[in-house]
Amino acid sequence: MDFAFTDDQAAITQAAREMLVETCTPTDLRRMLEAGEPSDQARWSTINEMGLLGILAPEAAGGLGLAAPDFVGIAEAAGYVALPEPLVDLAGVTIPLLASLDDDHGWTERAIGGAVVAIGHPANRFVADADTADALLLGDGEDLHIVSRNAVTLTRAESFDPLRRLFQVDWAPSDETRVGSGWGDAADRGALFAAAQMIGLAQRSIDMAVAYAKERTQFGKAIGGYQAVKHLIASAQVKVEFARPVVQAAAAELALGTLPSRARIAHAKIVAGEAADLAARTSVQVHGAMGMTWEVDLHFFLKRAMALNYAWGTPAAHRRTVIDRMTSLPTGPDKTFASELADA
Amino acid sequence: MDFAFTDDQAAITQAAREMLVETCTPTDLRRMLEAGEPSDQARWSTINEMGLLGILAPEAAGGLGLAAPDFVGIAEAAGYVALPEPLVDLAGVTIPLLASLDDDHGWTERAIGGAVVAIGHPANRFVADADTADALLLGDGEDLHIVSRNAVTLTRAESFDPLRRLFQVDWAPSDETRVGSGWGDAADRGALFAAAQMIGLAQRSIDMAVAYAKERTQFGKAIGGYQAVKHLIASAQVKVEFARPVVQAAAAELALGTLPSRARIAHAKIVAGEAADLAARTSVQVHGAMGMTWEVDLHFFLKRAMALNYAWGTPAAHRRTVIDRMTSLPTGPDKTFASELADA
Amino acid sequence: MNLDYTPEQRAFRAEVRTWMEANVPSGPLPSFDLTREGFEAHRDWERKLNEGRWGMVTWPEAYGGRGLDLIRWLIFEEEYYRAGAPVRVNQNGIFLLGPTMMEFGTDDQKARFLPRMAAGDDVWAQAWSEPGAGSDLAGVRATATRDGDEYVLNGQKIWSTRAVFADWAFGLFREPGSERHKGMSLVLFPLDAPGVTRRPIARMDGEMVFAEIFLDNVRVPVADRLGEEGQGWHVCMATAGFERGLMLRSPARYQVAASKLIALYEANKDSTPASVIERVAQGWMDADAYALTIYAMASRLAGGGTIGPEASTNKIFWSELDIELHRTALDILGDRAELMPAAPDRGDAGDWLDGHIFALAGPIYAGSNEIQRNIIAERMLGLPRG
Amino acid sequence: MNLDYTPEQRAFRAEVRTWMEANVPSGPLPSFDLTREGFEAHRDWERKLNEGRWGMVTWPEAYGGRGLDLIRWLIFEEEYYRAGAPVRVNQNGIFLLGPTMMEFGTDDQKARFLPRMAAGDDVWAQAWSEPGAGSDLAGVRATATRDGDEYVLNGQKIWSTRAVFADWAFGLFREPGSERHKGMSLVLFPLDAPGVTRRPIARMDGEMVFAEIFLDNVRVPVADRLGEEGQGWHVCMATAGFERGLMLRSPARYQVAASKLIALYEANKDSTPASVIERVAQGWMDADAYALTIYAMASRLAGGGTIGPEASTNKIFWSELDIELHRTALDILGDRAELMPAAPDRGDAGDWLDGHIFALAGPIYAGSNEIQRNIIAERMLGLPRG
């Protein structure tokens, strides 16, 4: 029983985080939006060169063969910077799924090498990043298909989050495009790593609130010196502190694939979403009217947090999973960890 | 359309409140408890002499013939002092019910004159004040019976609120004791005036918090000067400000007896209970460890608030009434008042 | 206490309803913040209201109003929101500047400004806040330097509603060298005067709902000062009272929102957990509670009472209610919540997202809720300052 | 990161469970606060624990403990709460005084006090707070006046847990004339010493769970001072760290409460709105989240990390969780919530009412949650003081 990250885990997370914080500043985001660029090729190359895309793919498929706890901190960092590129969905969800197919038509290797495969999982209404994708992994009933970008018609579904690019996809399945059957644990992975991103988003909102509260003065003193402001921010930080370990535990237990492990993911998604929501609203409040503007960067994080809260299963859906586990299997202090419970 | 109390209403409320605040101090409550006295005869005589018991009884029956809005402020004042005597149940619920009976066996007149008739309404698990009652109004199926105190066996059901005297009643109905059929609007009245008491209790908790916060110092200044303490108390006061008019509106609409008017009573009971609960917990927090003690008077009000919150229908039960009205009848800005809606 | 409308009040409601049904535009008008065209469409609506004498219903008849008592004003608002009539581009004039001018203005000012305001000929922007001042209005730094019969205005204003297309603005300016609450004057200035520059501020969703105003040696006659010289704080506090208090936030808007939320829930019942109905019911109860409380306040005012610091409780209650109504709606919408109006497959997502963004500003503007809680604690409950 | 227990940890759990099943009293013991008899029954339990070397499991073996690492301590606590074993009358010794003495005590003190503490022969009360001091420990006014080899203690202490029947107490005293954080010493004194008077304080429900201690020229040897003279604040802060932080509030108690709440809900499903299950689920999730967070902290400490101001987040989280678990239970109980244990018709009301009263104290004691939020804001997030 060890809840700590290994030195290796900490090192790769730290390296990825530093790269993301450095290359994906709000200024970078604004530049992309102004230029109408859907993604930053230089950053994507760096992500690729660092081996982040294949982190969860088997070594046999050219990946690093690591597991969810190795990626959860990276997903958190991607949330912290509101990364526009599909690192998290690709490395966390799509590539492991591709690698599990009997015949992936070579897409695992291509995706590890930086090709974008957008994923049209039924948990989501639209397909994110379909416009910059080389191919799309889509479902037709239980069947999975990989379809070339050129073979589909996209209709943009504009999100409140301008850096989130969602599309309605019109396409036709065929025997040639079929690559397998069943989504495996993709929904769990999607929810888990969305939760991790929301932890990062929550912390970013708080960090911005703290920075602003130190600098901004009202009635002759920094607003961060007022107890009301302190307590608002402190309450948001408490939410984050008690959501992050839930996400980490969910990552460590993902592989079990049992009801308890899935309920922990659901739990993680719920509380990370609540933390991100509270932190974003708190940060808006601390920023005052400035927090409502496009000019202040906060909105990038608020929007992403809201979008992810409803993506990969709504809180209501996840709550049903939690209640299902709670009412059908034993609870108690010796039943904290999923490994202590057989699935129902 | 006039939401203001008349001068007469204000005057009688003011007189009753002054009397109650003067004669029912926490010191008085403690004296009663120490002496084991279930009620204060002098205060009960004063209540009687002021005509408060018959306020809602028809003039023909010896009452004042007034209506619920005339009593709502008095019930609030009874809550404010945590009155141990059954003024509210008697004047607000039991006497109007007695007066509506075909043959009340003379109990309306006796009750207006100060005799206590305890009420065993099915909304409540136990009968309050049965030990000091001259008679009990009890139900057997749809039938109502009035039974002498000597004809029943009482088992005390000790409440957290030491001034609330609840009893399990063992009794046998007979043709002689039967006085009528159906509880009429007694449940509505019980809930309405419980709500009014909770507004008074909420305000009392806040007033005590304010007084303590002005006086108590920490780190060299009055704790009421700290923004955290101010904001806690202010938030509780906001709850009260937006619950009191709901209770008053519910009183004004009681006589309609329609689903919308009953839903307003349910609404009033819910929000008054929430206000009283928040105010009590806030006041405990402001009082610090002292607020947890028997020595500080706050607990009298906290306990009564908790008991009344679950009496005369739980918040869950009242919420069902609200939802029933909300989903079955029109809502909107022109449908605020029950008189604007026919019953379903 | 009597919660029945009088026959006269019922007749009045019917009159408003009839007029609104005949005159309210069938579809939404284009935004008055975004284009001149949208602004003028709203000005036209103000003109139409004024023609029916429904523009400034709380103003005295002498200024084009109806001198409505507060109960009738509430009925008017109920019918206005019920009809889905356009947001008032004239809002600053109706509720802020108009009443202030009636109280503090000279006869000349009243004659020059009020009829044009009522008619929509002059639409007014407010110019109070400044960068760095926020809730601390006494921190205003823009100056009005007296030069004979003129003031020379310099400085910067921010969060000015309507300012991009409005005709005039009213703002707080201080005598150079004066400090805090002293030496401030409330000055009126045309927004097309030489030296005035306006810059729209984009809200987080890109909508332009505020503007900055830059003043560079803008000369205005001393006659366009409202109230006494140096008494701007006093005048302004009277105005702020109107804004925080009864006037600006009529209950009807929340009751209409609650009814829409109920409909949204009913339409999406199958995909929504049963428990959400309790949040919907809470929103509906709170909207009604707000209405009842405002009716109670209106009755108190009608009986000669006053509204003091308890206006701060209103601000907190409606701003929290507004957020909760919208959060509940977004939770019902689920993954449709994030979609912008042009997106496919939005179903009945309506304008809940836009409303949510607007609601987020509620606890901030018109005096942040932190300030309001201070006011409640100190002025209503008597807790010590500082 | 590996969330499987090792075989050794599993074996340890089995060992604890076996011992508890064999030794935990079948029914609840009488209260240790109310009667000498109840106190001694708890002391007997401490003796039995000590015989099995389960008394001070986190202490080094040299002092009668097992030197458990934190993960094993958590497992021990899980089994302790799971077995429904009695509340530890020895708590002040285990978690506060014991570790403090190991860090700051002389060899003589360790030899004299620790074994007796472990054996339950000396049960300790804490004597920190004073009337008027509350969360402001630096406001302590009780004095220790040096007189040769003795201190003469005078003053009043309040909110002393266990003090009515305990044998010894440890408290903060200041050198006469010293101020705030300076000049304080942590002094040990026997509660039957001449000049010591104890007065139980009734909780709001009449239970006596605290006491006041009055000290009137109580003479104790200087050798019974813990830590250096005048360094009491420093010593005390180390102790307070233990109290706020990891040690005192093991997650198991909330997880057991959450399981009981789930059972209460299931048993009362028919009379409870369906939505309440979401509150029950939230309570269960939060109890588990608290456990996971403590496991994460324990792992960090095991890896050589430290716990700083984030201990304050624990305090806020468990105290709010505890209240919410109990509020939900009371809402399920409805009109049975108010009933005292002897009342008829209580059904499965259990001790939720008593637990609720206890929970209400959570946000107050061991540093109020207001103080904790200040600590988080200032020391964890770096916001300015004052």
Coordinates of C-alpha atoms in Angstrom, one line a residue, chain D:
Chain D
M1 CA 1.7 4.0 -6.4
N2 CA 0.2 0.8 -5.4
L3 CA -3.1 0.5 -3.7
D4 CA -2.9 -3.1 -2.7
Y5 CA -2.2 -4.0 0.9
T6 CA 1.0 -6.2 1.2
P7 CA 0.6 -9.7 2.6
E8 CA 2.2 -8.4 5.8
Q9 CA -0.4 -5.6 6.0
R10 CA -3.2 -8.1 5.4
A11 CA -1.7 -10.4 8.1
F12 CA -1.6 -7.4 10.5
R13 CA -5.2 -6.6 9.8
A14 CA -6.2 -10.2 10.5
E15 CA -4.3 -10.1 13.7
V16 CA -6.0 -6.9 14.9
R17 CA -9.4 -8.2 13.9
T18 CA -8.9 -11.4 15.7
W19 CA -7.8 -9.7 18.9
M20 CA -10.7 -7.2 18.7
E21 CA -13.2 -9.8 18.1
A22 CA -12.0 -11.7 21.1
N23 CA -11.7 -8.7 23.4
V24 CA -14.0 -5.8 22.5
P25 CA -16.8 -5.5 25.1
S26 CA -20.0 -6.7 23.6
G27 CA -22.0 -3.7 24.7
P28 CA -21.1 0.0 25.1
L29 CA -19.3 1.0 28.3
P30 CA -20.9 3.6 30.5
S31 CA -19.7 7.1 29.8
F32 CA -16.3 8.0 31.1
D33 CA -17.4 11.6 31.6
L34 CA -20.4 10.9 33.8
T35 CA -19.3 8.5 36.5
R36 CA -16.2 7.3 38.2
E37 CA -17.5 3.8 37.4
G38 CA -17.6 4.6 33.7
F39 CA -14.2 6.1 33.8
E40 CA -12.7 3.1 35.5
A41 CA -14.4 0.8 33.0
H42 CA -12.6 2.7 30.2
R43 CA -9.4 2.5 32.2
D44 CA -9.8 -1.2 32.4
W45 CA -10.2 -1.3 28.6
E46 CA -7.0 0.7 28.3
R47 CA -5.3 -1.9 30.5
K48 CA -6.6 -4.7 28.4
L49 CA -5.4 -3.0 25.2
N50 CA -2.0 -2.5 26.9
E51 CA -1.8 -6.1 27.8
G52 CA -2.3 -7.0 24.2
R53 CA 0.2 -4.2 23.3
W54 CA -2.6 -2.5 21.4
G55 CA -2.7 0.6 23.5
M56 CA -0.2 2.9 22.1
V57 CA 0.4 1.3 18.7
T58 CA 2.2 4.2 17.2
W59 CA 4.6 4.6 20.1
P60 CA 8.0 3.0 20.0
E61 CA 8.3 -0.5 21.4
A62 CA 10.5 0.8 24.2
Y63 CA 7.6 2.6 25.6
G64 CA 5.1 -0.2 25.3
G65 CA 4.1 0.5 21.7
R66 CA 4.5 -1.3 18.4
G67 CA 6.2 1.4 16.5
L68 CA 3.6 1.1 13.7
D69 CA 4.2 2.9 10.5
L70 CA 1.3 5.1 9.5
I71 CA -0.3 2.7 7.0
R72 CA -0.5 0.1 9.7
W73 CA -1.8 2.6 12.1
L74 CA -4.6 3.3 9.7
I75 CA -5.3 -0.4 9.4
F76 CA -5.4 -0.6 13.2
E77 CA -7.8 2.2 13.4
E78 CA -10.0 0.7 10.7
E79 CA -10.3 -2.5 12.6
Y80 CA -10.7 -0.6 15.9
Y81 CA -13.7 1.4 14.6
R82 CA -15.0 -1.5 12.6
A83 CA -15.2 -3.6 15.8
G84 CA -17.1 -0.8 17.6
A85 CA -14.4 -0.7 20.3
P86 CA -14.8 2.0 23.1
V87 CA -13.7 5.6 22.7
R88 CA -10.2 6.0 24.1
V89 CA -10.2 7.6 27.5
N90 CA -6.4 7.7 27.0
Q91 CA -6.6 9.8 23.9
N92 CA -4.8 12.9 25.3
G93 CA -1.9 10.6 26.2
I94 CA -1.7 8.7 23.0
F95 CA -1.8 11.5 20.5
L96 CA -0.9 14.7 22.4
L97 CA 1.2 14.3 25.5
G98 CA 3.0 11.0 24.6
P99 CA 4.5 12.2 21.3
T100 CA 5.3 15.6 22.8
M101 CA 7.0 14.0 25.8
M102 CA 9.1 11.7 23.5
E103 CA 10.3 14.8 21.6
F104 CA 10.7 17.2 24.5
G105 CA 10.8 15.2 27.7
T106 CA 13.8 14.4 29.9
D107 CA 14.8 10.8 30.3
D108 CA 13.5 10.9 33.8
Q109 CA 10.1 12.2 32.6
K110 CA 9.9 9.6 30.0
A111 CA 10.6 6.8 32.5
R112 CA 8.2 8.2 35.1
F113 CA 5.3 9.0 32.9
L114 CA 5.2 7.1 29.6
P115 CA 4.8 3.5 30.9
R116 CA 2.1 4.5 33.3
M117 CA 0.4 6.4 30.5
A118 CA 0.5 3.4 28.3
A119 CA -0.8 1.1 31.0
G120 CA -3.7 3.4 31.8
D121 CA -2.4 3.9 35.3
D122 CA -2.2 7.6 34.6
V123 CA -5.0 9.0 32.5
W124 CA -4.3 12.5 31.3
A125 CA -6.4 15.6 30.8
Q126 CA -5.4 18.5 28.6
A127 CA -5.5 22.0 30.1
W128 CA -4.9 24.5 27.4
S129 CA -7.8 26.8 26.8
E130 CA -8.9 29.4 29.2
P131 CA -12.0 31.5 29.5
G132 CA -11.6 34.3 27.1
A133 CA -8.7 32.7 25.2
G134 CA -10.4 30.2 22.9
S135 CA -8.7 29.8 19.6
D136 CA -6.1 32.4 20.7
L137 CA -3.8 30.2 22.8
A138 CA -1.3 33.0 23.1
G139 CA -3.9 34.7 25.2
V140 CA -3.4 32.3 28.1
R141 CA -3.3 34.1 31.5
A142 CA -2.7 31.2 34.0
T143 CA 0.7 31.7 35.6
A144 CA 3.5 29.5 36.8
T145 CA 5.6 31.5 39.3
R146 CA 9.0 30.1 39.9
D147 CA 9.8 29.5 43.5
G148 CA 13.1 27.7 43.8
D149 CA 12.6 24.2 42.5
E150 CA 8.9 24.6 42.3
Y151 CA 6.4 26.4 40.2
V152 CA 3.3 27.9 41.8
L153 CA 0.4 27.5 39.4
N154 CA -2.6 29.9 39.5
G155 CA -5.4 30.5 37.1
Q156 CA -8.3 28.8 35.4
K157 CA -8.5 26.3 32.5
I158 CA -11.5 25.3 30.5
W159 CA -12.7 22.8 28.0
S160 CA -10.4 20.2 29.5
T161 CA -11.4 16.8 28.2
R162 CA -11.4 13.9 30.6
A163 CA -10.5 16.3 33.4
V164 CA -13.3 15.3 35.9
F165 CA -11.8 11.9 36.6
A166 CA -8.3 12.0 35.1
D167 CA -5.2 11.6 37.2
W168 CA -2.9 14.2 35.7
A169 CA -3.1 17.2 33.4
F170 CA -0.8 19.1 31.2
G171 CA -1.2 22.8 30.5
L172 CA 0.2 26.1 29.4
F173 CA 1.2 28.6 32.0
R174 CA 3.1 31.8 31.7
E175 CA 5.7 33.6 33.7
P176 CA 3.9 36.5 35.4
G177 CA 4.3 39.6 33.3
S178 CA 5.2 37.8 30.1
E179 CA 3.1 38.5 27.0
R180 CA 1.6 36.6 24.1
H181 CA 3.9 33.8 22.7
K182 CA 6.7 34.5 25.1
G183 CA 7.4 33.3 28.6
M184 CA 5.0 30.3 28.5
S185 CA 5.9 26.8 29.8
L186 CA 4.2 23.5 29.5
V187 CA 3.7 22.1 33.0
L188 CA 2.4 18.8 34.2
F189 CA 0.4 18.6 37.4
P190 CA -1.6 16.0 39.3
L191 CA -5.3 16.7 39.3
D192 CA -5.5 15.7 43.0
A193 CA -2.9 18.2 44.1
P194 CA -3.8 20.6 46.8
G195 CA -5.3 23.8 45.3
V196 CA -6.8 22.0 42.2
T197 CA -10.5 22.2 41.9
R198 CA -12.4 20.6 39.0
R199 CA -15.9 21.6 37.9
P200 CA -17.6 19.7 35.2
I201 CA -19.2 21.7 32.4
A202 CA -22.6 20.5 31.1
R203 CA -22.9 20.2 27.4
M204 CA -26.2 21.5 25.9
D205 CA -27.8 18.1 26.3
G206 CA -26.7 17.8 29.9
E207 CA -23.8 15.5 29.3
M208 CA -20.6 16.4 31.2
V209 CA -17.9 16.2 28.5
F210 CA -15.6 18.9 29.6
A211 CA -14.4 20.4 32.8
E212 CA -13.0 23.6 34.2
I213 CA -9.9 23.4 36.3
F214 CA -9.2 26.1 38.9
L215 CA -5.6 26.3 40.2
D216 CA -5.0 28.1 43.5
N217 CA -1.3 28.1 44.4
V218 CA -0.7 24.6 43.2
R219 CA 2.9 23.7 43.8
V220 CA 4.6 21.4 41.3
P221 CA 8.3 20.6 41.0
V222 CA 10.2 22.3 38.2
A223 CA 11.2 18.8 37.0
D224 CA 7.6 18.4 35.9
R225 CA 7.9 21.1 33.2
L226 CA 8.0 19.7 29.7
G227 CA 10.5 21.3 27.5
E228 CA 12.5 24.4 28.2
E229 CA 11.3 27.2 30.5
G230 CA 9.6 29.8 28.4
Q231 CA 9.4 27.5 25.4
G232 CA 5.9 26.4 26.0
W233 CA 4.5 28.0 22.9
H234 CA 6.9 26.1 20.7
V235 CA 6.3 22.8 22.5
C236 CA 2.6 23.4 22.3
M237 CA 2.6 24.1 18.6
A238 CA 4.2 20.8 18.0
T239 CA 1.4 19.2 20.0
A240 CA -1.3 21.2 18.2
G241 CA 0.1 20.0 14.9
F242 CA -0.5 16.4 16.0
E243 CA -4.0 17.3 17.1
R244 CA -5.1 19.1 13.9
G245 CA -3.3 16.9 11.6
L246 CA -3.1 13.3 10.8
M247 CA -3.4 11.7 14.2
L248 CA -6.5 12.6 16.1
R249 CA -9.1 12.0 13.4
S250 CA -8.7 8.7 11.8
P251 CA -10.9 8.3 8.7
A252 CA -12.3 5.0 9.9
R253 CA -14.8 6.7 12.3
Y254 CA -16.4 8.6 9.4
Q255 CA -16.4 5.6 7.2
V256 CA -18.2 3.6 9.9
A257 CA -20.6 6.4 10.3
A258 CA -21.2 6.5 6.6
S259 CA -21.9 2.8 6.5
K260 CA -24.4 3.2 9.4
L261 CA -26.0 6.0 7.4
I262 CA -26.4 3.8 4.4
A263 CA -28.0 1.2 6.6
L264 CA -30.3 3.8 8.1
Y265 CA -31.4 4.9 4.7
E266 CA -32.1 1.4 3.5
A267 CA -34.1 0.7 6.6
N268 CA -36.2 3.8 6.2
K269 CA -36.4 3.9 2.4
D270 CA -40.1 3.9 2.3
S271 CA -40.6 7.0 4.4
T272 CA -37.6 8.9 2.8
P273 CA -37.7 10.8 -0.5
A274 CA -35.6 9.1 -3.1
S275 CA -33.3 12.2 -3.4
V276 CA -31.9 11.6 0.1
I277 CA -29.9 8.7 -1.3
E278 CA -27.8 11.3 -3.1
R279 CA -26.9 13.0 0.2
V280 CA -26.2 9.5 1.7
A281 CA -23.9 8.8 -1.3
Q282 CA -22.2 12.2 -0.9
G283 CA -21.5 11.4 2.7
W284 CA -20.1 8.0 1.8
M285 CA -18.0 9.5 -1.0
D286 CA -16.7 12.2 1.3
A287 CA -15.8 9.7 4.0
D288 CA -13.9 7.6 1.5
A289 CA -12.3 10.8 0.1
Y290 CA -11.1 11.7 3.6
A291 CA -9.7 8.2 3.9
L292 CA -7.9 8.3 0.6
T293 CA -6.5 11.7 1.4
I294 CA -5.1 10.5 4.7
Y295 CA -3.6 7.4 3.0
A296 CA -2.0 9.8 0.6
M297 CA -0.6 11.9 3.4
A298 CA 0.6 8.9 5.3
S299 CA 2.4 7.7 2.2
R300 CA 4.0 11.1 1.8
L301 CA 5.1 11.1 5.4
A302 CA 6.4 7.5 5.0
G303 CA 8.5 8.8 2.1
G304 CA 10.1 11.4 4.2
G305 CA 7.7 14.2 3.4
T306 CA 6.1 16.5 6.0
I307 CA 2.6 17.8 6.7
G308 CA 2.4 21.5 7.1
P309 CA -0.6 23.9 6.9
E310 CA -2.5 21.4 4.8
A311 CA -3.4 19.8 8.1
S312 CA -5.9 22.6 8.3
T313 CA -7.7 21.3 5.3
N314 CA -8.2 18.0 7.1
K315 CA -9.8 19.8 10.0
I316 CA -12.3 21.7 7.8
F317 CA -13.1 18.6 5.8
W318 CA -13.8 16.2 8.6
S319 CA -15.7 18.6 10.7
E320 CA -18.0 19.5 7.8
L321 CA -18.3 15.9 6.8
D322 CA -19.3 14.9 10.3
I323 CA -22.0 17.5 10.5
E324 CA -23.4 16.5 7.1
L325 CA -23.5 12.8 7.9
H326 CA -25.4 13.5 11.1
R327 CA -27.8 16.1 9.5
T328 CA -28.7 13.5 6.8
A329 CA -29.3 10.9 9.5
L330 CA -31.6 13.3 11.4
D331 CA -33.5 14.1 8.3
I332 CA -34.1 10.5 7.7
L333 CA -35.2 10.0 11.3
G334 CA -37.6 12.9 10.9
D335 CA -39.7 13.3 14.1
R336 CA -37.7 10.6 15.8
A337 CA -34.6 12.8 15.6
E338 CA -35.3 14.8 18.7
L339 CA -35.9 11.7 21.0
M340 CA -33.5 11.0 23.8
P341 CA -32.4 7.4 24.4
A342 CA -35.1 6.5 26.9
A343 CA -38.0 7.7 24.8
P344 CA -40.4 5.1 23.4
D345 CA -40.8 4.4 19.7
R346 CA -37.3 5.5 18.8
G347 CA -36.8 2.6 16.4
D348 CA -33.4 2.7 14.9
A349 CA -32.6 6.3 16.0
G350 CA -29.4 5.0 17.6
D351 CA -27.0 7.7 18.7
W352 CA -27.3 10.0 15.8
L353 CA -28.6 12.8 18.0
D354 CA -25.7 12.5 20.4
G355 CA -23.3 12.3 17.5
H356 CA -24.9 15.4 16.0
I357 CA -24.3 17.5 19.1
F358 CA -20.7 16.2 19.2
A359 CA -20.3 17.0 15.5
L360 CA -21.5 20.6 16.0
A361 CA -18.4 21.2 18.1
G362 CA -16.2 20.0 15.2
P363 CA -15.9 23.3 13.5
I364 CA -15.1 25.0 16.8
Y365 CA -12.6 23.1 18.8
A366 CA -8.9 22.3 18.0
G367 CA -8.7 25.7 16.3
S368 CA -12.0 27.0 14.8
N369 CA -12.6 26.5 11.1
E370 CA -12.3 30.3 10.7
I371 CA -8.7 30.1 12.1
Q372 CA -8.0 27.1 9.8
R373 CA -9.2 29.0 6.7
N374 CA -6.8 31.8 7.7
I375 CA -4.0 29.3 8.0
I376 CA -4.8 27.8 4.6
A377 CA -5.0 31.2 3.0
E378 CA -1.9 32.6 4.6
R379 CA 0.5 29.7 5.1
M380 CA -0.5 27.4 2.3
L381 CA -1.5 29.9 -0.4
G382 CA 0.6 32.8 0.6
L383 CA -2.1 35.5 0.9
P384 CA -1.2 38.5 3.0
R385 CA -1.9 38.6 6.7
G386 CA -4.4 41.0 8.3

